Short mmCIF file of C-alpha atoms in Angstrom, two decimals:
data_model
loop_
_atom_site.label_atom_id
_atom_site.label_comp_id
_atom_site.label_asym_id
_atom_site.label_seq_id
_atom_site.Cartn_x
_atom_site.Cartn_y
_atom_site.Cartn_z
CA MET A 1 50.66 60.34 31.94
CA GLN A 2 49.15 58.21 34.67
CA LYS A 3 45.71 59.52 33.72
CA SER A 4 46.23 58.73 30.05
CA LYS A 5 47.26 55.12 30.82
CA GLY A 6 44.23 54.71 33.06
CA MET A 7 41.92 55.84 30.27
CA LYS A 8 43.48 53.38 27.79
CA ILE A 9 43.09 50.50 30.24
CA ALA A 10 39.47 51.44 30.82
CA ALA A 11 38.84 51.61 27.09
CA LEU A 12 40.38 48.17 26.60
CA LEU A 13 38.32 46.69 29.39
CA CYS A 14 35.17 48.25 27.93
CA GLY A 15 35.98 46.83 24.50
CA ALA A 16 36.60 43.41 25.96
CA THR A 17 33.28 43.54 27.77
CA VAL A 18 31.45 44.39 24.53
CA ALA A 19 33.25 41.53 22.69
CA ILE A 20 32.31 39.07 25.40
CA ALA A 21 28.72 40.27 25.30
CA GLY A 22 28.69 39.82 21.53
CA ILE A 23 30.00 36.28 21.77
CA ALA A 24 27.45 35.47 24.45
CA LEU A 25 24.68 36.91 22.26
CA ALA A 26 25.85 34.92 19.21
CA ALA A 27 26.00 31.75 21.32
CA THR A 28 22.53 32.36 22.67
CA HIS A 29 21.22 32.91 19.14
CA PHE A 30 22.93 29.75 17.90
CA MET A 31 21.57 27.67 20.75
CA LYS A 32 18.14 29.12 20.19
CA GLY A 33 18.39 28.18 16.52
CA GLN A 34 19.28 24.61 17.52
CA GLU A 35 15.86 24.20 19.10
CA PHE A 36 14.32 24.33 15.63
CA TYR A 37 16.76 21.90 14.09
CA ARG A 38 15.47 18.33 13.53
CA SER A 39 18.30 15.84 13.74
CA ILE A 40 18.34 12.83 11.36
CA LEU A 41 21.45 10.78 11.94
CA ILE A 42 22.64 7.54 10.25
CA TYR A 43 24.05 5.83 13.37
CA GLU A 44 24.51 2.36 11.85
CA LEU A 45 24.95 1.07 8.28
CA GLN A 46 25.43 -2.56 7.25
CA GLY A 47 26.27 -2.86 3.55
CA SER A 48 25.61 0.08 1.25
CA ALA A 49 23.00 2.75 0.63
CA ASP A 50 22.61 5.90 -1.49
CA ILE A 51 21.22 9.31 -0.63
CA GLU A 52 19.52 11.49 -3.23
CA ARG A 53 19.59 15.12 -2.14
CA GLU A 54 18.09 18.06 -3.94
CA GLY A 55 20.80 20.35 -5.30
CA ALA A 56 23.58 17.85 -4.41
CA GLY A 57 22.74 14.79 -6.49
CA ASN A 58 23.65 11.34 -5.21
CA ILE A 59 25.64 10.88 -2.03
CA LYS A 60 27.03 7.63 -0.67
CA ALA A 61 25.59 6.90 2.77
CA ALA A 62 27.92 6.48 5.74
CA GLU A 63 27.70 6.08 9.45
CA ASP A 64 27.59 9.29 11.58
CA LEU A 65 26.28 11.21 8.58
CA TYR A 66 23.42 13.69 9.19
CA LEU A 67 20.59 13.72 6.69
CA GLU A 68 18.57 16.70 5.56
CA SER A 69 14.81 16.90 5.46
CA GLY A 70 13.67 15.72 2.01
CA ASP A 71 16.56 13.28 1.48
CA ARG A 72 15.62 10.11 -0.42
CA LEU A 73 17.31 6.89 0.66
CA THR A 74 17.88 3.66 -1.25
CA VAL A 75 19.17 0.67 0.76
CA ALA A 76 20.86 -2.06 -1.33
CA ASP A 77 20.13 -5.78 -1.33
CA GLY A 78 21.57 -7.53 1.71
CA SER A 79 22.02 -4.17 3.49
CA SER A 80 20.32 -2.36 6.35
CA MET A 81 20.40 1.08 7.97
CA ARG A 82 19.46 2.54 11.34
CA LEU A 83 18.42 6.16 11.79
CA LYS A 84 18.06 8.30 14.90
CA LEU A 85 15.59 11.21 14.64
CA ASP A 86 16.11 13.75 17.37
CA ASP A 87 16.92 11.81 20.55
CA ASP A 88 13.97 9.51 20.96
CA LYS A 89 12.88 8.18 17.52
CA TYR A 90 14.62 5.27 15.88
CA VAL A 91 14.03 3.72 12.44
CA MET A 92 15.50 0.43 11.13
CA VAL A 93 15.46 0.34 7.33
CA GLU A 94 15.54 -3.11 5.75
CA GLU A 95 17.20 -4.25 2.53
CA ASN A 96 15.83 -3.22 -0.86
CA SER A 97 13.97 -0.26 0.65
CA VAL A 98 13.41 3.19 -0.86
CA LEU A 99 12.08 6.05 1.32
CA ALA A 100 12.11 9.79 1.75
CA ILE A 101 12.14 11.60 5.11
CA GLU A 102 10.64 14.99 5.94
CA ALA A 103 11.25 16.49 9.39
CA ALA A 104 10.13 19.96 10.48
CA GLY A 105 9.21 21.91 13.59
CA ASN A 106 10.67 21.66 17.08
CA GLU A 107 10.18 19.57 20.16
CA ALA A 108 6.78 21.07 20.89
CA ASP A 109 5.58 20.94 17.28
CA SER A 110 7.54 18.25 15.43
CA LYS A 111 6.27 17.00 12.09
CA THR A 112 7.84 13.77 10.82
CA LYS A 113 6.73 12.11 7.58
CA ILE A 114 8.35 9.05 6.02
CA GLN A 115 7.32 8.23 2.47
CA LEU A 116 8.02 4.53 2.05
CA GLU A 117 8.05 3.73 -1.67
CA GLN A 118 9.11 0.09 -1.32
CA GLY A 119 10.61 -2.23 1.23
CA ALA A 120 10.08 -2.15 5.00
CA ILE A 121 10.97 -0.08 8.10
CA THR A 122 10.46 -0.56 11.81
CA SER A 123 9.98 2.55 13.93
CA GLU A 124 10.51 2.93 17.67
CA ILE A 125 9.12 6.12 19.20
CA GLN A 126 10.31 6.07 22.81
CA ASN A 127 8.42 9.06 24.14
CA PRO A 128 4.79 9.95 23.50
CA LEU A 129 4.46 12.80 20.99
CA SER A 130 3.28 16.16 22.17
CA THR A 131 -0.26 17.27 21.35
CA ASP A 132 0.81 19.27 18.29
CA SER A 133 3.41 16.75 17.03
CA THR A 134 2.84 14.09 14.36
CA TYR A 135 4.67 10.99 13.07
CA GLU A 136 3.46 9.44 9.82
CA VAL A 137 4.57 6.64 7.54
CA ASN A 138 2.98 6.82 4.10
CA SER A 139 3.02 4.05 1.52
CA PRO A 140 1.74 4.38 -2.09
CA ASN A 141 -1.75 3.30 -0.98
CA SER A 142 -2.10 4.14 2.72
CA VAL A 143 -1.19 6.41 5.62
CA MET A 144 -0.09 5.26 9.13
CA ALA A 145 -0.30 7.79 11.96
CA VAL A 146 1.00 7.17 15.49
CA ARG A 147 1.48 8.85 18.83
CA GLY A 148 4.17 6.70 20.47
CA THR A 149 4.76 3.08 19.57
CA ILE A 150 6.84 0.35 17.97
CA PHE A 151 5.56 -0.78 14.57
CA ARG A 152 6.70 -2.08 11.19
CA VAL A 153 5.44 -1.08 7.72
CA GLU A 154 6.10 -3.13 4.62
CA THR A 155 5.01 -2.27 1.08
CA GLU A 156 5.45 -3.82 -2.35
CA SER A 157 3.73 -3.88 -5.75
CA ASP A 158 3.08 -6.67 -8.22
CA GLU A 159 3.35 -6.90 -11.98
CA ASP A 160 -0.13 -5.32 -12.33
CA ASP A 161 0.94 -2.31 -10.22
CA GLU A 162 -1.39 -3.44 -7.44
CA ILE A 163 0.08 -2.35 -4.06
CA TYR A 164 0.25 -4.37 -0.87
CA THR A 165 1.04 -2.68 2.47
CA LYS A 166 1.15 -4.46 5.80
CA VAL A 167 1.45 -2.84 9.27
CA SER A 168 2.49 -4.86 12.33
CA VAL A 169 2.13 -3.12 15.69
CA PHE A 170 4.34 -4.43 18.49
CA SER A 171 3.54 -1.73 21.07
CA GLY A 172 1.03 1.10 21.26
CA LYS A 173 -1.51 1.78 18.51
CA VAL A 174 -1.41 2.80 14.85
CA ALA A 175 -4.22 4.31 12.77
CA MET A 176 -4.15 3.04 9.15
CA GLY A 177 -6.12 4.74 6.42
CA ALA A 178 -6.55 3.97 2.73
CA LEU A 179 -5.52 6.69 0.28
CA ARG A 180 -7.99 7.90 -2.30
CA GLU A 181 -7.19 9.01 -5.83
CA ASP A 182 -7.55 12.70 -4.88
CA GLY A 183 -4.96 12.28 -2.12
CA SER A 184 -7.40 12.29 0.78
CA VAL A 185 -7.55 9.51 3.38
CA GLY A 186 -10.67 7.41 3.30
CA GLU A 187 -11.50 4.39 5.38
CA GLU A 188 -9.42 4.11 8.59
CA ILE A 189 -8.89 1.34 11.12
CA MET A 190 -7.10 1.20 14.49
CA ILE A 191 -4.45 -1.51 14.91
CA ASN A 192 -3.60 -2.38 18.53
CA ALA A 193 -0.44 -3.87 19.97
CA GLY A 194 -0.02 -7.50 18.91
CA GLU A 195 -2.06 -7.00 15.75
CA GLU A 196 -1.36 -6.46 12.05
CA ALA A 197 -3.47 -5.45 9.07
CA ASP A 198 -2.94 -4.82 5.39
CA CYS A 199 -4.10 -2.53 2.64
CA THR A 200 -4.41 -4.05 -0.82
CA GLY A 201 -4.97 -2.24 -4.14
CA SER A 202 -3.96 1.02 -5.71
CA VAL A 203 -5.44 4.49 -5.27
CA THR A 204 -6.94 4.24 -8.74
CA SER A 205 -8.48 0.77 -8.38
CA GLY A 206 -9.54 1.43 -4.80
CA ALA A 207 -7.43 0.30 -1.79
CA LEU A 208 -9.12 -1.97 0.73
CA LEU A 209 -8.17 -2.54 4.39
CA SER A 210 -8.29 -5.91 6.09
CA GLU A 211 -9.51 -6.60 9.59
CA PRO A 212 -6.68 -6.57 12.18
CA ALA A 213 -5.38 -10.03 13.10
CA GLU A 214 -2.72 -11.37 15.47
CA ILE A 215 0.84 -10.86 14.28
CA ASP A 216 2.38 -13.85 12.54
CA TYR A 217 5.95 -13.53 13.83
CA GLU A 218 7.07 -16.45 11.66
CA MET A 219 6.50 -14.31 8.61
CA LEU A 220 8.91 -11.57 9.70
CA PRO A 221 12.28 -11.42 7.94
CA LEU A 222 15.54 -11.92 9.81
CA GLN A 223 16.45 -8.18 9.87
CA ALA A 224 13.13 -7.30 11.52
CA LEU A 225 13.43 -10.15 14.01
CA ASN A 226 16.96 -9.13 15.01
CA PHE A 227 15.78 -5.56 15.66
CA LEU A 228 12.82 -6.71 17.74
CA LEU A 229 15.11 -9.01 19.71
CA GLU A 230 17.40 -6.08 20.51
CA LEU A 231 14.45 -3.99 21.62
CA SER A 232 13.24 -6.85 23.81
CA GLN A 233 16.66 -7.15 25.39
CA ARG A 234 16.41 -3.43 26.28
CA ASN A 235 13.09 -4.19 27.97
CA ALA A 236 11.02 -2.54 25.23
CA PRO A 237 7.43 -3.85 25.28
CA ILE A 238 6.93 -6.38 22.45
CA THR A 239 3.40 -7.78 22.47
CA GLY A 240 2.78 -11.34 21.30
CA ALA A 241 6.31 -12.77 21.61
CA THR A 242 8.71 -13.18 24.47
CA GLN A 243 12.45 -12.63 24.28
CA ASP A 244 12.93 -16.42 24.09
CA ASP A 245 10.43 -16.61 21.25
CA LEU A 246 12.27 -13.96 19.28
CA SER A 247 15.62 -15.60 19.97
CA GLY A 248 14.32 -18.90 18.62
CA LEU A 249 12.81 -17.18 15.57
CA VAL A 250 16.11 -15.49 14.82
CA GLU A 251 17.95 -18.83 14.97
CA GLU A 252 15.41 -20.45 12.67
CA ALA A 253 15.54 -17.58 10.17
CA GLN A 254 19.36 -17.74 10.16
CA SER A 255 19.27 -21.48 9.42
CA TRP A 256 16.80 -20.92 6.57
CA GLU A 257 19.09 -18.36 5.01
CA GLU A 258 22.07 -20.68 5.25
CA GLU A 259 20.03 -23.50 3.65
CA ASP A 260 18.85 -21.17 0.90
CA VAL A 261 22.46 -20.14 0.11
CA ASP A 262 23.50 -23.78 -0.12
CA ALA A 263 20.46 -24.60 -2.28
CA GLU A 264 21.19 -21.71 -4.64
CA GLU A 265 24.82 -22.80 -5.03
CA ASP A 266 23.65 -26.35 -5.83
CA MET A 267 21.08 -25.07 -8.25
CA GLU A 268 23.64 -22.97 -10.07
CA ASP A 269 25.77 -26.05 -10.58
CA THR A 270 22.70 -28.02 -11.74
CA ASP A 271 21.67 -25.22 -14.14
CA ILE A 272 25.07 -25.31 -15.82
CA GLU A 273 24.75 -29.09 -16.40
CA ASP A 274 21.11 -28.78 -17.55
CA ASP A 275 21.92 -25.98 -19.97
CA THR A 276 24.67 -28.10 -21.55
CA GLU A 277 22.35 -31.05 -21.98
CA ASP A 278 19.53 -28.84 -23.28
CA ALA A 279 21.82 -27.30 -25.84
CA ASP A 280 22.64 -30.78 -27.19
CA ASP A 281 18.93 -31.64 -27.31
CA VAL A 282 18.02 -28.47 -29.17
CA GLU A 283 20.67 -29.09 -31.82
CA SER A 284 18.97 -32.43 -32.66
CA VAL A 285 15.70 -30.73 -33.58
CA ASP A 286 15.38 -29.64 -37.18
CA GLU A 287 14.35 -25.98 -37.48
CA ASP A 288 11.62 -26.65 -40.03
CA ASP A 289 10.21 -29.40 -37.82
CA TRP A 290 10.12 -27.02 -34.87
CA GLU A 291 7.99 -24.56 -36.85
CA ASP A 292 5.57 -27.38 -37.76
CA GLY A 293 5.47 -28.65 -34.16
CA THR A 294 6.84 -32.09 -35.31
CA ASP A 295 10.22 -33.76 -35.84
CA ASP A 296 11.62 -36.52 -38.04
CA THR A 297 12.87 -38.75 -35.27
CA ASP A 298 11.71 -42.33 -34.85
CA SER A 299 10.14 -41.46 -31.50
CA GLN A 300 7.18 -39.88 -33.32
CA SER A 301 6.08 -43.18 -34.85
CA ASP A 302 6.89 -45.28 -31.75
CA SER A 303 3.90 -44.01 -29.73
CA SER A 304 0.87 -42.04 -30.90
CA SER A 305 0.10 -41.06 -27.30
CA SER A 306 3.51 -39.39 -26.87
CA SER A 307 2.97 -37.37 -30.02
CA SER A 308 -0.26 -35.96 -28.60
CA SER A 309 1.36 -34.62 -25.43
CA SER A 310 3.03 -31.26 -25.09
CA SER A 311 5.54 -30.73 -22.31
CA TYR A 312 7.93 -27.95 -21.39
CA GLU A 313 11.10 -27.92 -19.47
CA SER A 314 11.68 -25.60 -16.50
CA THR A 315 15.24 -24.89 -15.46
CA GLY A 316 16.44 -23.02 -12.41
CA THR A 317 13.54 -24.19 -10.24
CA SER A 318 14.39 -23.97 -6.54
CA SER A 319 12.45 -26.31 -4.25
CA GLY A 320 9.67 -26.26 -6.82
CA THR A 321 7.81 -28.74 -8.98
CA ARG A 322 7.87 -28.88 -12.71
CA THR A 323 4.55 -29.66 -14.35
CA GLN A 324 3.58 -30.61 -17.83
CA GLY A 325 2.24 -27.81 -19.95
CA SER A 326 -0.44 -30.23 -21.29
CA THR A 327 -0.90 -33.99 -21.34
CA ALA A 328 -3.02 -36.71 -22.85
CA SER A 329 -2.78 -39.17 -19.91
CA GLY A 330 -4.68 -38.89 -16.65
CA ASN A 331 -1.70 -39.81 -14.45
CA ASN A 332 0.29 -36.70 -15.36
CA SER A 333 0.14 -33.70 -13.07
CA GLY A 334 -0.15 -31.16 -15.87
CA THR A 335 -3.26 -29.58 -17.29
CA THR A 336 -5.23 -31.20 -20.13
CA PRO A 337 -5.80 -28.85 -23.05
CA SER A 338 -8.69 -28.97 -25.49
CA ASN A 339 -6.31 -29.70 -28.30
CA PRO A 340 -3.54 -32.01 -27.04
CA SER A 341 -1.56 -31.87 -30.26
CA PRO A 342 1.29 -29.38 -30.13
CA THR A 343 0.93 -26.29 -32.27
CA PRO A 344 3.64 -23.84 -33.50
CA SER A 345 2.79 -21.48 -30.69
CA ASN A 346 2.72 -24.21 -28.06
CA PRO A 347 5.82 -26.37 -28.67
CA GLY A 348 6.12 -30.00 -27.62
CA SER A 349 8.95 -31.48 -25.69
CA THR A 350 12.35 -31.99 -27.21
CA PRO A 351 12.88 -35.54 -28.61
CA SER A 352 15.74 -36.47 -26.23
CA ASN A 353 13.75 -35.64 -23.12
CA PRO A 354 10.01 -36.09 -23.67
CA ASN A 355 9.16 -36.41 -20.04
CA PRO A 356 11.40 -34.26 -17.85
CA THR A 357 11.96 -35.39 -14.30
CA PRO A 358 10.90 -32.92 -11.58
CA SER A 359 13.74 -31.25 -9.73
CA ASN A 360 11.74 -31.89 -6.54
CA PRO A 361 9.74 -35.13 -6.47
CA ASN A 362 7.60 -33.88 -3.62
CA PRO A 363 4.32 -32.52 -4.99
CA THR A 364 3.47 -28.88 -4.57
CA PRO A 365 1.08 -28.31 -1.63
CA SER A 366 -2.47 -27.63 -2.72
CA ASN A 367 -2.54 -24.51 -0.57
CA PRO A 368 0.92 -23.78 0.84
CA GLY A 369 0.16 -20.17 1.72
CA PRO A 370 -2.54 -17.49 1.84
CA THR A 371 -4.52 -16.79 -1.31
CA PRO A 372 -3.88 -13.46 -3.13
CA SER A 373 -7.31 -12.12 -1.96
CA ASN A 374 -6.13 -12.27 1.64
CA PRO A 375 -2.34 -11.93 1.70
CA SER A 376 -2.14 -11.72 5.49
CA PRO A 377 -4.58 -14.22 7.11
CA THR A 378 -4.70 -15.03 10.73
CA PRO A 379 -2.48 -18.09 11.26
CA SER A 380 -3.58 -21.03 13.28
CA ASN A 381 -0.70 -20.34 15.66
CA PRO A 382 0.38 -16.74 15.09
CA GLY A 383 3.04 -16.75 17.80
CA THR A 384 3.13 -17.27 21.51
CA THR A 385 1.99 -14.82 24.08
CA PRO A 386 4.35 -13.87 26.91
CA GLY A 387 4.87 -16.76 29.30
CA ASP A 388 4.25 -19.58 26.78
CA ASN A 389 6.92 -21.98 25.63
CA PRO A 390 8.94 -21.03 22.51
CA ILE A 391 7.01 -21.80 19.34
CA ASP A 392 7.94 -24.53 16.87
CA VAL A 393 8.89 -22.42 13.83
CA LYS A 394 8.20 -23.73 10.36
CA PRO A 395 9.13 -21.82 7.20
CA LYS A 396 6.16 -20.44 5.25
CA GLU A 397 5.92 -21.48 1.61
CA TYR A 398 4.01 -20.05 -1.30
CA THR A 399 3.11 -21.42 -4.73
CA VAL A 400 4.35 -19.57 -7.81
CA LYS A 401 2.58 -20.52 -11.06
CA PHE A 402 4.03 -19.81 -14.50
CA MET A 403 1.40 -19.45 -17.23
CA TYR A 404 2.29 -19.94 -20.89
CA GLU A 405 -0.47 -19.39 -23.48
CA GLY A 406 -3.18 -19.82 -20.90
CA GLU A 407 -1.83 -23.04 -19.44
CA VAL A 408 0.30 -23.82 -16.38
CA PHE A 409 3.86 -24.15 -17.62
CA ALA A 410 5.50 -24.80 -14.28
CA THR A 411 5.10 -24.22 -10.58
CA GLN A 412 7.54 -23.47 -7.80
CA THR A 413 7.28 -23.72 -4.02
CA VAL A 414 9.12 -20.71 -2.58
CA LYS A 415 9.86 -19.87 1.02
CA SER A 416 8.45 -16.60 2.27
CA GLY A 417 10.79 -13.68 1.60
CA LYS A 418 12.78 -15.58 -1.02
CA CYS A 419 12.88 -15.03 -4.79
CA ALA A 420 11.35 -17.26 -7.46
CA LYS A 421 13.67 -18.81 -10.03
CA LYS A 422 13.15 -17.85 -13.66
CA PRO A 423 12.15 -20.89 -15.75
CA VAL A 424 13.40 -21.22 -19.32
CA LEU A 425 11.43 -22.33 -22.38
CA LYS A 426 13.31 -24.97 -24.33
CA PRO A 427 13.77 -24.41 -27.24
CA GLU A 428 13.96 -20.73 -26.45
CA LYS A 429 10.93 -18.68 -27.53
CA SER A 430 10.69 -14.94 -28.09
CA GLY A 431 9.12 -13.02 -25.21
CA LYS A 432 9.69 -12.83 -21.49
CA TRP A 433 8.10 -13.49 -18.12
CA ASP A 434 6.10 -10.49 -16.94
CA PHE A 435 7.68 -10.33 -13.49
CA ASP A 436 10.62 -8.83 -11.56
CA PHE A 437 12.50 -11.94 -10.33
CA SER A 438 14.43 -9.86 -7.77
CA LYS A 439 11.21 -9.29 -5.85
CA LYS A 440 10.70 -11.43 -2.76
CA ILE A 441 7.71 -13.79 -2.71
CA LYS A 442 5.31 -13.21 0.19
CA LYS A 443 2.05 -14.61 -1.23
CA ASP A 444 0.82 -17.03 -3.88
CA THR A 445 1.85 -15.54 -7.22
CA THR A 446 0.94 -16.13 -10.84
CA ILE A 447 3.49 -15.08 -13.50
CA LYS A 448 2.61 -14.85 -17.19
CA TRP A 449 4.61 -15.13 -20.35
CA LYS A 450 4.24 -12.20 -22.73
#
């Protein structure tokens, strides 16, 4: 009996040993598998964002959510997201951005590719990549490859599908190459810390790279400045701006946004009043007279010069200048057409308001910003170097022209990173402005009526 009990105990011990060994083997296998797992974590989310995942459809983004390689992200207006890749790569995604992330390999052979379709991201790679590892950010017209650095990539397209990509390098180096139509990378430049460069054009029209220039920190949006300030406070190397500089820039950008919100609220109230007055004016115009380009009011016979001028009214103009569509007098800021008499396709002003008053009496600067051929010029004072006094920050402004039938209908002066206001033809004409008015203005822009 004693012998039988001893054999049972031995068998149980043997079985327990095998079970423990199996658990240890499984744990070892699991841990080994973790070496090949690339972690992509949403560690901070302000506002809202959506995730498009193959086989799962759309998923609402949330903090502490792990992404899968191939996920496509869309960050909403006024929102931002921060990602942590593995343990040493961080990405801040700005508002109105769309991107896809691919992550493969392991620590010794990591392959990270971010396809930025629109918007802007700032990457911080804390540790130099291994020899066989890569980190790329691709835009629709260019490829940015790095080893270990802090840099920002911004991309957008205009109404003609021409693409503009800008890279700003705050630490380290970034190689930027223009994409060709066959998918290969053509011309390539090296952008050093404290420099930025851009790539303009599409792969079909031929994308061109600019020469690197010093970073214009005044042009950076508030979300990017906040992220750089946090990095600077953690002693991350930021070339071309001190911590005090960045702090001042953040304060200035915040004040601009507050002013813009107040201005937009005031403009909305003004638009309501203007629309009411315009509706009364339009009712006084006979429909047959509108088609002929004339009216039966006494104002037509009072002055022959006023009947030869054609003016349009622009509503919803924020900090801009309304201009006459055409004029017969030399003291008017509008353009002078070859035929000053209004035609059916080029209506004159409404009788009750033949000479609209500009919403902003200050004239539009002759050159408030860079020309479209060089959307990122070197500024006269692109930011202070470490050790200098904080810079005197001034908001950048650009001119937005609205073209109607080949003539300048109106102009607006818009702060960098803000949206243009859609003007309205009075009386209303069929057609629309060939432009997405939710897009932020970052260069001189011409918008046409079609």
